[in-house]
Short mmCIF file of C-alpha atoms in Angstrom, two decimals:
data_model
loop_
_atom_site.label_atom_id
_atom_site.label_comp_id
_atom_site.label_asym_id
_atom_site.label_seq_id
_atom_site.Cartn_x
_atom_site.Cartn_y
_atom_site.Cartn_z
CA UNK C 1 38.51 81.39 -121.51
CA UNK C 2 37.20 79.01 -119.47
CA UNK C 3 34.75 76.32 -119.63
CA UNK C 4 31.06 76.47 -118.63
CA UNK C 5 31.82 74.42 -115.06
CA UNK C 6 35.37 74.75 -114.60
CA UNK C 7 36.24 77.48 -111.65
CA UNK C 8 37.43 80.54 -111.21
CA UNK C 9 40.69 81.84 -110.50
CA UNK C 10 40.05 82.81 -106.53
CA UNK C 11 37.60 79.60 -106.48
CA UNK C 12 40.74 77.71 -107.29
CA UNK C 13 42.78 79.02 -105.26
CA UNK C 14 40.97 79.40 -102.74
CA UNK C 15 40.36 74.92 -103.19
CA UNK C 16 43.79 74.71 -103.39
CA UNK C 17 44.66 76.97 -100.04
CA UNK C 18 41.32 74.24 -98.42
CA UNK C 19 43.06 70.55 -99.80
CA UNK C 20 46.12 71.88 -98.29
CA UNK C 21 44.55 72.88 -95.30
CA UNK C 22 43.35 69.72 -94.80
CA UNK C 23 43.81 67.09 -92.00
CA UNK C 24 44.23 63.38 -94.69
CA UNK C 25 47.18 65.20 -95.90
CA UNK C 26 48.77 64.38 -92.60
CA UNK C 27 49.95 61.00 -91.72
CA UNK C 28 50.69 59.15 -88.92
CA UNK C 29 54.59 59.37 -87.86
CA UNK C 30 56.74 55.35 -86.68
CA UNK C 31 57.11 55.27 -83.25
CA UNK C 32 61.36 54.63 -83.53
CA UNK C 33 61.81 57.54 -86.50
CA UNK C 34 64.15 59.97 -84.42
CA UNK C 35 65.70 57.60 -84.05
CA UNK C 36 65.92 56.07 -87.36
CA UNK C 37 67.04 59.45 -88.66
CA UNK C 38 69.15 60.39 -85.52
CA UNK C 39 71.57 57.85 -86.81
CA UNK C 40 71.01 57.54 -90.50
CA UNK C 41 72.24 61.51 -89.81
CA UNK C 42 74.70 59.62 -87.07
CA UNK C 43 76.36 57.67 -89.88
CA UNK C 44 76.07 60.07 -92.97
CA UNK C 45 78.29 62.10 -90.73
CA UNK C 46 80.10 59.51 -90.15
CA UNK C 47 80.88 58.25 -94.24
CA UNK C 48 81.46 62.43 -94.39
CA UNK C 49 84.11 62.52 -92.06
CA UNK C 50 85.88 59.51 -93.54
CA UNK C 51 85.52 60.60 -97.16
CA UNK C 52 87.09 63.01 -96.09
CA UNK C 53 90.36 61.80 -93.70
CA UNK C 54 91.18 59.13 -96.24
CA UNK C 55 91.82 59.31 -100.00
CA UNK C 56 91.88 56.81 -102.44
CA UNK C 57 89.75 53.54 -102.20
CA UNK C 58 87.34 53.99 -98.79
CA UNK C 59 87.08 57.38 -100.87
CA UNK C 60 84.88 56.42 -104.00
CA UNK C 61 83.13 53.62 -102.34
CA UNK C 62 81.25 55.76 -99.53
CA UNK C 63 80.90 58.49 -102.29
CA UNK C 64 78.92 55.76 -104.49
CA UNK C 65 77.43 54.21 -101.22
CA UNK C 66 75.80 57.86 -100.59
CA UNK C 67 75.04 58.98 -104.78
CA UNK C 68 73.16 55.25 -104.47
CA UNK C 69 71.27 55.99 -101.70
CA UNK C 70 70.28 59.27 -102.42
CA UNK C 71 69.14 59.64 -105.77
CA UNK C 72 67.28 55.75 -105.20
CA UNK C 73 66.36 54.84 -108.96
CA UNK C 74 64.02 51.88 -108.09
CA UNK C 75 62.19 52.36 -104.83
CA UNK C 76 61.94 54.91 -102.18
CA UNK C 77 64.34 53.05 -99.98
CA UNK C 78 61.79 54.34 -97.18
CA UNK C 79 59.50 52.18 -98.48
CA UNK C 80 57.04 49.81 -95.99
CA UNK C 81 58.02 46.57 -94.58
CA UNK C 82 61.27 47.21 -96.36
CA UNK C 83 63.90 44.17 -95.05
CA UNK C 84 67.20 45.56 -96.39
CA UNK C 85 68.85 49.78 -95.84
CA UNK C 86 65.85 52.08 -93.29
CA UNK C 87 63.12 51.71 -91.95
CA UNK C 88 59.96 53.23 -93.11
CA UNK C 89 58.94 56.64 -91.77
CA UNK C 90 55.58 56.48 -91.67
CA UNK C 91 53.75 53.97 -91.06
CA UNK C 92 49.94 52.72 -90.73
CA UNK C 93 49.82 53.39 -86.39
CA UNK C 94 45.73 51.35 -86.84
CA UNK C 95 43.56 50.92 -90.12
CA UNK C 96 40.26 52.25 -88.75
CA UNK C 97 38.82 55.53 -89.17
CA UNK C 98 39.70 57.07 -86.31
CA UNK C 99 43.44 59.07 -86.62
CA UNK C 100 45.73 57.67 -84.65
CA UNK C 101 45.97 58.54 -81.28
CA UNK C 102 49.37 58.06 -78.52
CA UNK C 103 47.65 56.09 -75.80
CA UNK C 104 47.03 59.04 -73.17
CA UNK C 105 50.24 58.77 -70.95
CA UNK C 106 49.61 61.00 -67.63
CA UNK C 107 52.02 62.10 -67.04
CA UNK C 108 53.28 62.94 -63.33
CA UNK C 109 52.50 67.17 -62.08
CA UNK C 110 56.55 67.80 -61.30
CA UNK C 111 57.50 66.75 -64.72
CA UNK C 112 55.41 68.88 -66.88
CA UNK C 113 55.52 72.73 -67.09
CA UNK C 114 53.57 75.26 -65.77
CA UNK C 115 51.52 77.07 -67.80
CA UNK C 116 50.72 80.97 -65.67
CA UNK C 117 48.01 83.55 -65.90
CA UNK C 118 50.53 85.49 -68.02
CA UNK C 119 52.37 83.14 -69.96
CA UNK C 120 55.59 80.13 -69.72
CA UNK C 121 59.17 79.72 -70.44
CA UNK C 122 59.41 83.87 -71.32
CA UNK C 123 56.64 83.65 -73.74
CA UNK C 124 53.65 85.67 -73.24
CA UNK C 125 50.23 87.02 -74.15
CA UNK C 126 50.96 90.01 -75.82
CA UNK C 127 54.45 89.84 -76.36
CA UNK C 128 55.65 91.70 -79.73
CA UNK C 129 55.48 88.70 -82.32
CA UNK C 130 59.96 89.43 -82.85
CA UNK C 131 60.80 89.00 -79.53
CA UNK C 132 58.81 86.33 -79.22
CA UNK C 133 60.75 83.99 -82.01
CA UNK C 134 63.42 85.34 -81.37
CA UNK C 135 63.72 84.78 -77.70
CA UNK C 136 65.63 83.46 -75.11
CA UNK C 137 67.68 80.67 -77.90
CA UNK C 138 64.10 79.41 -79.27
CA UNK C 139 64.00 77.08 -82.89
CA UNK C 140 60.69 77.70 -84.77
CA UNK C 141 60.03 74.30 -85.79
CA UNK C 142 56.87 75.16 -87.48
CA UNK C 143 54.73 77.64 -89.53
CA UNK C 144 51.48 77.68 -90.31
CA UNK C 145 49.36 80.61 -91.39
CA UNK C 146 45.61 80.25 -89.58
CA UNK C 147 42.75 82.96 -90.13
CA UNK C 148 42.23 85.92 -90.44
CA UNK C 149 44.73 88.26 -89.26
CA UNK C 150 47.15 84.86 -86.55
CA UNK C 151 49.62 83.25 -87.63
CA UNK C 152 50.66 80.32 -86.09
CA UNK C 153 53.96 78.63 -85.31
CA UNK C 154 55.60 75.79 -83.68
CA UNK C 155 58.27 76.56 -81.04
CA UNK C 156 61.05 74.62 -79.28
CA UNK C 157 61.74 76.75 -76.29
CA UNK C 158 64.09 76.09 -73.31
CA UNK C 159 62.22 75.41 -70.79
CA UNK C 160 62.82 77.03 -67.06
CA UNK C 161 64.73 73.14 -66.53
CA UNK C 162 66.65 73.80 -70.07
CA UNK C 163 67.22 77.25 -69.13
CA UNK C 164 68.65 77.73 -65.70
CA UNK C 165 69.36 74.62 -62.75
CA UNK C 166 65.69 75.73 -60.84
CA UNK C 167 64.26 72.19 -61.02
CA UNK C 168 60.76 72.37 -60.19
CA UNK C 169 58.04 75.63 -61.36
CA UNK C 170 56.50 76.73 -57.86
CA UNK C 171 53.28 75.00 -57.60
CA UNK C 172 49.47 76.72 -57.06
CA UNK C 173 50.00 80.53 -56.83
CA UNK C 174 46.52 81.02 -57.68
CA UNK C 175 44.75 83.90 -55.40
CA UNK C 176 42.03 82.48 -52.89
CA UNK C 177 39.34 82.84 -54.91
CA UNK C 178 40.59 79.90 -57.07
CA UNK C 179 39.45 76.78 -56.19
CA UNK C 180 42.72 74.85 -55.91
CA UNK C 181 42.98 70.90 -57.36
CA UNK C 182 45.73 69.29 -55.75
CA UNK C 183 48.95 68.51 -57.05
CA UNK C 184 51.47 66.06 -55.64
CA UNK C 185 54.23 67.35 -54.22
CA UNK C 186 58.31 66.64 -56.06
CA UNK C 187 59.34 64.29 -53.51
CA UNK C 188 63.39 64.99 -52.69
CA UNK C 189 64.94 62.32 -53.56
CA UNK C 190 64.08 60.81 -56.87
CA UNK C 191 63.04 62.78 -58.93
CA UNK C 192 63.07 62.94 -62.31
CA UNK C 193 65.04 66.65 -64.43
CA UNK C 194 61.95 68.43 -66.41
CA UNK C 195 62.16 68.01 -70.00
CA UNK C 196 65.42 70.44 -71.17
CA UNK C 197 62.79 71.63 -73.87
CA UNK C 198 59.28 72.59 -75.14
CA UNK C 199 57.20 72.40 -78.08
CA UNK C 200 54.79 75.45 -77.69
CA UNK C 201 51.94 76.94 -79.80
CA UNK C 202 51.92 80.45 -80.09
CA UNK C 203 49.17 81.83 -81.65
CA UNK C 204 49.72 85.90 -83.21
CA UNK C 205 47.84 88.36 -84.32
CA UNK C 206 49.77 91.71 -85.70
CA UNK C 207 47.72 94.03 -84.37
CA UNK C 208 47.79 92.12 -80.16
CA UNK C 209 51.36 90.47 -80.93
CA UNK C 210 51.28 86.85 -79.28
CA UNK C 211 47.31 86.07 -78.19
CA UNK C 212 47.64 82.04 -77.64
CA UNK C 213 49.62 80.22 -76.09
CA UNK C 214 50.25 76.45 -75.69
CA UNK C 215 48.21 73.78 -77.11
CA UNK C 216 51.19 70.56 -76.83
CA UNK C 217 51.75 67.94 -74.16
CA UNK C 218 54.14 69.05 -71.44
CA UNK C 219 52.47 71.91 -69.55
CA UNK C 220 49.62 72.06 -66.59
CA UNK C 221 47.53 75.17 -65.28
CA UNK C 222 48.71 76.07 -61.88
CA UNK C 223 45.60 75.10 -61.02
CA UNK C 224 47.31 71.25 -61.42
CA UNK C 225 44.22 70.78 -64.46
CA UNK C 226 46.93 68.92 -67.58
CA UNK C 227 46.36 66.58 -70.37
CA UNK C 228 44.28 63.40 -68.96
CA UNK C 229 42.60 65.90 -66.88
CA UNK C 230 38.76 64.10 -66.66
CA UNK C 231 36.04 67.22 -67.75
CA UNK C 232 34.35 67.15 -64.36
CA UNK C 233 37.51 68.22 -62.34
CA UNK C 234 38.18 71.06 -64.71
CA UNK C 235 34.24 72.20 -63.43
CA UNK C 236 35.87 71.58 -60.23
CA UNK C 237 38.75 73.43 -59.77
CA UNK C 238 37.25 77.28 -61.85
CA UNK C 239 34.24 78.93 -60.82
CA UNK C 240 33.19 80.39 -63.67
CA UNK C 241 33.63 77.81 -66.70
CA UNK C 242 31.91 79.07 -70.42
CA UNK C 243 31.88 77.73 -73.75
CA UNK C 244 35.38 78.21 -76.02
CA UNK C 245 35.54 78.68 -79.48
CA UNK C 246 34.12 75.27 -80.52
CA UNK C 247 31.68 72.97 -78.80
CA UNK C 248 34.70 70.94 -77.38
CA UNK C 249 36.30 73.57 -75.59
CA UNK C 250 35.65 74.69 -71.51
CA UNK C 251 36.82 78.57 -71.19
CA UNK C 252 38.00 80.11 -67.72
CA UNK C 253 39.41 83.70 -67.00
CA UNK C 254 43.11 82.86 -65.70
CA UNK C 255 42.76 83.46 -61.63
CA UNK C 256 45.37 85.93 -61.17
CA UNK C 257 45.47 86.60 -64.89
CA UNK C 258 45.28 90.86 -66.11
CA UNK C 259 42.65 91.54 -68.87
CA UNK C 260 41.09 88.37 -70.73
CA UNK C 261 44.02 85.69 -69.84
CA UNK C 262 41.41 82.88 -70.43
CA UNK C 263 42.27 79.14 -69.99
CA UNK C 264 40.88 77.44 -72.86
CA UNK C 265 40.50 73.57 -72.01
CA UNK C 266 40.25 71.61 -75.59
CA UNK C 267 37.92 68.03 -74.28
CA UNK C 268 38.49 64.79 -76.42
CA UNK C 269 36.07 61.84 -77.17
CA UNK C 270 36.97 60.05 -73.93
CA UNK C 271 35.72 63.63 -71.43
CA UNK C 272 39.53 64.24 -70.72
CA UNK C 273 41.46 67.37 -71.28
CA UNK C 274 43.08 66.83 -74.07
CA UNK C 275 45.15 70.15 -74.74
CA UNK C 276 44.72 73.70 -73.54
CA UNK C 277 45.77 77.28 -74.27
CA UNK C 278 46.27 80.07 -72.70
CA UNK C 279 44.14 82.41 -74.81
CA UNK C 280 43.42 86.16 -74.89
CA UNK C 281 40.10 85.53 -74.06
CA UNK C 282 37.46 83.16 -74.90
CA UNK C 283 37.33 83.03 -78.24
CA UNK C 284 40.34 83.63 -80.29
CA UNK C 285 39.46 86.88 -83.09
CA UNK C 286 41.84 87.26 -85.74
CA UNK C 287 40.61 90.22 -87.03
CA UNK C 288 43.05 92.87 -86.84
CA UNK T 1 52.58 64.87 -79.13
CA UNK T 2 54.04 63.95 -76.31
CA UNK T 3 58.51 65.32 -76.35
CA UNK T 4 60.89 62.61 -74.04
CA UNK T 5 63.79 63.97 -73.99
CA UNK T 6 67.01 61.40 -72.23
CA UNK T 7 68.18 61.93 -68.64
CA UNK T 8 71.59 63.35 -68.90
CA UNK T 9 73.91 62.16 -66.01
CA UNK T 10 76.08 65.01 -64.28
CA UNK T 11 76.03 68.16 -64.81
CA UNK T 12 79.18 69.85 -66.46
CA UNK T 13 77.78 70.46 -70.16
CA UNK T 14 74.61 71.53 -68.42
CA UNK T 15 75.86 74.04 -66.86
CA UNK T 16 76.61 76.25 -69.08
CA UNK T 17 74.03 76.21 -70.97
CA UNK T 18 72.00 79.92 -70.54
CA UNK T 19 69.28 81.52 -71.22
CA UNK T 20 69.95 81.47 -74.97
CA UNK T 21 73.38 79.64 -75.55
CA UNK T 22 74.45 77.13 -77.43
CA UNK T 23 75.17 73.40 -76.02
CA UNK T 24 78.62 72.99 -75.98
CA UNK T 25 78.96 68.74 -76.77
CA UNK T 26 78.45 66.39 -78.96
CA UNK T 27 75.52 64.97 -76.69
CA UNK T 28 74.22 68.44 -76.38
CA UNK T 29 74.06 68.33 -79.67
CA UNK T 30 72.33 65.13 -80.29
CA UNK T 31 70.46 65.57 -78.15
CA UNK T 32 69.26 69.21 -79.55
CA UNK T 33 68.89 67.02 -82.56
CA UNK T 34 66.71 64.82 -81.66
CA UNK T 35 64.41 67.38 -79.87
CA UNK T 36 64.73 68.63 -83.44
CA UNK T 37 63.65 65.58 -85.40
CA UNK T 38 60.51 64.82 -82.77
CA UNK T 39 59.16 68.31 -84.01
CA UNK T 40 59.67 68.72 -86.59
CA UNK T 41 58.66 64.71 -88.42
CA UNK T 42 54.67 65.40 -88.80
CA UNK T 43 55.24 69.45 -90.16
CA UNK T 44 57.73 67.15 -93.05
CA UNK T 45 56.31 64.70 -93.11
CA UNK T 46 52.63 66.61 -93.87
CA UNK T 47 53.96 68.75 -96.05
CA UNK T 48 56.30 66.45 -98.27
CA UNK T 49 53.31 64.46 -99.10
CA UNK T 50 51.65 67.80 -100.37
CA UNK T 51 55.59 67.97 -102.51
CA UNK T 52 55.59 64.62 -103.28
CA UNK T 53 51.67 62.70 -103.68
CA UNK T 54 52.00 59.96 -101.66
CA UNK T 55 53.65 58.92 -98.42
CA UNK T 56 56.37 57.35 -99.33
CA UNK T 57 57.92 59.17 -101.21
CA UNK T 58 57.01 61.79 -98.41
CA UNK T 59 58.82 59.43 -95.95
CA UNK T 60 61.94 58.93 -97.94
CA UNK T 61 62.37 63.07 -98.84
CA UNK T 62 61.66 63.87 -95.22
CA UNK T 63 64.36 61.33 -94.78
CA UNK T 64 67.10 62.23 -96.24
CA UNK T 65 66.19 65.91 -96.29
CA UNK T 66 66.30 65.28 -92.52
CA UNK T 67 69.99 63.42 -92.40
CA UNK T 68 71.52 66.06 -94.12
CA UNK T 69 70.74 68.34 -91.86
CA UNK T 70 71.70 65.98 -89.14
CA UNK T 71 75.62 64.79 -90.05
CA UNK T 72 75.67 68.56 -90.10
CA UNK T 73 73.72 70.03 -87.11
CA UNK T 74 76.13 72.76 -85.67
CA UNK T 75 76.27 74.48 -88.86
CA UNK T 76 73.32 74.24 -89.51
CA UNK T 77 72.00 75.83 -85.89
CA UNK T 78 74.89 78.64 -86.23
CA UNK T 79 73.74 79.91 -90.18
CA UNK T 80 70.04 79.18 -90.38
CA UNK T 81 67.71 81.12 -87.33
CA UNK T 82 64.97 78.04 -89.12
CA UNK T 83 65.85 75.01 -89.38
CA UNK T 84 62.51 74.00 -90.12
CA UNK T 85 61.89 76.85 -93.40
CA UNK T 86 66.15 75.32 -94.27
CA UNK T 87 64.92 71.85 -94.05
CA UNK T 88 61.17 72.61 -96.04
CA UNK T 89 63.36 74.44 -99.28
CA UNK T 90 65.48 72.04 -99.55
CA UNK T 91 62.54 69.24 -99.56
CA UNK T 92 61.27 71.25 -101.86
CA UNK T 93 64.21 70.83 -104.16
CA UNK T 94 65.05 67.74 -103.95
CA UNK T 95 61.99 66.56 -104.85
CA UNK T 96 61.87 68.71 -108.24
CA UNK T 97 65.74 67.58 -108.37
CA UNK T 98 65.48 63.79 -108.15
CA UNK T 99 62.62 63.41 -110.84
CA UNK T 100 64.16 65.13 -113.29
CA UNK T 101 67.17 62.72 -113.24
CA UNK T 102 65.04 60.39 -113.22
CA UNK T 103 63.19 61.74 -115.61
CA UNK T 104 59.88 60.72 -113.91
CA UNK T 105 57.46 62.39 -114.47
CA UNK T 106 54.56 59.30 -114.50
CA UNK T 107 51.71 59.63 -111.36
CA UNK T 108 53.41 57.15 -108.90
CA UNK T 109 51.50 54.60 -108.69
CA UNK T 110 48.39 53.59 -105.50
CA UNK T 111 50.04 50.30 -104.19
CA UNK T 112 47.97 48.19 -102.41
CA UNK T 113 48.09 49.90 -98.75
CA UNK T 114 48.22 52.58 -100.27
CA UNK T 115 44.04 53.65 -98.31
CA UNK T 116 45.00 51.77 -95.59
CA UNK T 117 47.82 54.98 -94.89
CA UNK T 118 45.09 57.21 -95.98
CA UNK T 119 42.74 57.79 -93.26
CA UNK T 120 40.43 59.12 -94.44
CA UNK T 121 39.59 57.32 -97.41
CA UNK T 122 38.24 61.12 -99.25
CA UNK T 123 41.25 62.56 -98.98
CA UNK T 124 42.79 60.03 -101.26
CA UNK T 125 39.61 59.54 -103.75
CA UNK T 126 39.53 63.60 -103.17
CA UNK T 127 39.15 64.71 -107.41
CA UNK T 128 41.21 68.17 -107.35
CA UNK T 129 44.23 65.99 -104.85
CA UNK T 130 44.31 63.87 -107.72
CA UNK T 131 44.66 66.85 -110.44
CA UNK T 132 46.82 67.69 -108.06
CA UNK T 133 49.11 64.03 -108.10
CA UNK T 134 49.24 64.11 -112.11
CA UNK T 135 50.84 66.91 -111.94
CA UNK T 136 54.85 67.50 -113.30
CA UNK T 137 56.69 67.70 -109.85
CA UNK T 138 58.31 70.78 -110.58
CA UNK T 139 54.49 72.20 -111.24
CA UNK T 140 53.58 70.59 -108.00
CA UNK T 141 56.24 72.13 -106.30
CA UNK T 142 55.01 75.93 -106.94
CA UNK T 143 51.63 75.23 -106.26
CA UNK T 144 52.40 73.36 -103.01
CA UNK T 145 54.69 76.18 -102.20
CA UNK T 146 52.48 79.08 -103.36
CA UNK T 147 48.99 77.61 -101.18
CA UNK T 148 50.16 74.93 -98.99
CA UNK T 149 53.57 77.67 -97.51
CA UNK T 150 51.55 81.01 -98.64
CA UNK T 151 55.45 81.78 -100.61
CA UNK T 152 55.25 84.87 -103.27
CA UNK T 153 56.27 84.81 -106.51
CA UNK T 154 60.12 86.05 -106.17
CA UNK T 155 60.41 83.71 -102.93
CA UNK T 156 59.07 80.79 -104.38
CA UNK T 157 61.88 81.83 -107.28
CA UNK T 158 64.46 81.92 -105.18
CA UNK T 159 63.29 78.10 -102.91
CA UNK T 160 63.52 76.58 -106.60
CA UNK T 161 66.81 78.39 -108.09
CA UNK T 162 64.26 79.74 -110.91
CA UNK T 163 63.28 82.55 -112.59
CA UNK T 164 60.07 84.84 -111.94
CA UNK T 165 58.30 84.28 -115.42
CA UNK T 166 59.10 80.39 -115.02
CA UNK T 167 57.99 80.69 -112.01
CA UNK T 168 54.87 82.69 -113.34
CA UNK T 169 54.59 79.67 -116.67
CA UNK T 170 55.15 76.72 -113.99
CA UNK T 171 52.17 78.76 -111.89
CA UNK T 172 49.78 78.62 -115.07
CA UNK T 173 50.43 75.99 -116.67
CA UNK T 174 48.69 73.58 -113.49
CA UNK T 175 45.91 76.04 -112.62
CA UNK T 176 44.53 75.65 -116.18
CA UNK T 177 45.61 72.16 -115.73
CA UNK T 178 44.19 71.45 -112.49
CA UNK T 179 40.78 74.15 -114.37
CA UNK T 180 40.38 71.85 -116.92
CA UNK T 181 40.55 68.48 -114.08
CA UNK T 182 38.01 69.48 -111.81
CA UNK T 183 35.54 71.05 -114.79
CA UNK T 184 32.54 68.59 -115.88
CA UNK T 185 33.50 67.62 -119.68
CA UNK T 186 30.45 69.56 -122.26
CA UNK T 187 30.27 68.68 -125.46
CA UNK T 188 29.84 72.41 -126.87
CA UNK T 189 32.45 75.27 -125.35
CA UNK T 190 31.46 78.96 -126.00
CA UNK T 191 34.41 80.51 -127.33
CA UNK T 192 35.97 83.20 -125.82
#
């Protein structure tokens, strides 16, 4: 019963999936957004507790306040440029056609968690899915289906700093065959604590468990490559550097790793490392 | 995205934390929730954008849901293994029920600065996106849950608190509308 030019059901389903995967859906996040949310939550909690504690007029006022806030009958509270009420969550950071990206800040090496050739923070390549998702108080904060049989998760994991009191991961445990980039030694006196929690992006396939992890700020390789490292430095650090899944990716066998453990670096437009992963193989295999 | 965690003075509360252990103080709870918010905001905003069809409603929806979760963070953390899935369900429900309450089923007007917010304009002009935005809220929610979140019919039904039959009929109506919106109208249609 479809007209001659209308897409068939499967085609439409596929187009819808592609539409919802499109980058155009992504919204820029305002810099103060998280603080606004935490502050708003705190206010709600106080209102709720106040209303519960005292009856009568105060409780009614709190309830009215809450109801008005919830329905937002006239316009949503979060409109851009709204003077009253809470500030907007989503704002333009730039009006150009370039996607908004945070200014590149080079984090000092002792503030980064080390993504070793086996894994990091309790996660390792080949780890079974259930274990990866539940280990050590990990919180799943995102779930996206990737291609083929792979599924992606974003996990909030406790870093080594968050789990015990050992402050710094070991630096430069690479074997003698790899050229180690100089990593500034930790200063003994003033040392800012490592983040206690870290976002890690994890890709799992049914047959092989965790096949990739990393992909976020806050990580570096044992050899010292991290977001912000210039591309030439990657070539200087590792012997064998080959293309990864895309033209913008470089891959290398992870020194000290077993099997097909590889570091993969996404090189940004500025010629420096944008993101890095520990991956099984140079290219992702999501067919099985 | 860089996570920044405020430096915590003193070592008392944090020393009690063990692998897989739960934070035990209010400060830890707040910091925990702050971390959670920073981690989930981009994904939830994106999801909210698909659900509501425009950035302003998306921001509003996400803010409301996250604040409510934050006001009850310790118990949400305790009772849910997957707080972000919980947030998404809450968003789907809040979106549908809000619209039902105000009975606004028309397309949200394009605000003058909408073009500036959408980075690639081609997305805003994409016919399928326009067609999805034009759907009534519950049909759109079913489409998003089905094709954005890949939920099964049963999962969609339980998320929105409706029967599987309703899910099916909403999905059919939505697909029919979308198909019609995308098909180029021809003067003569071949009858089945």
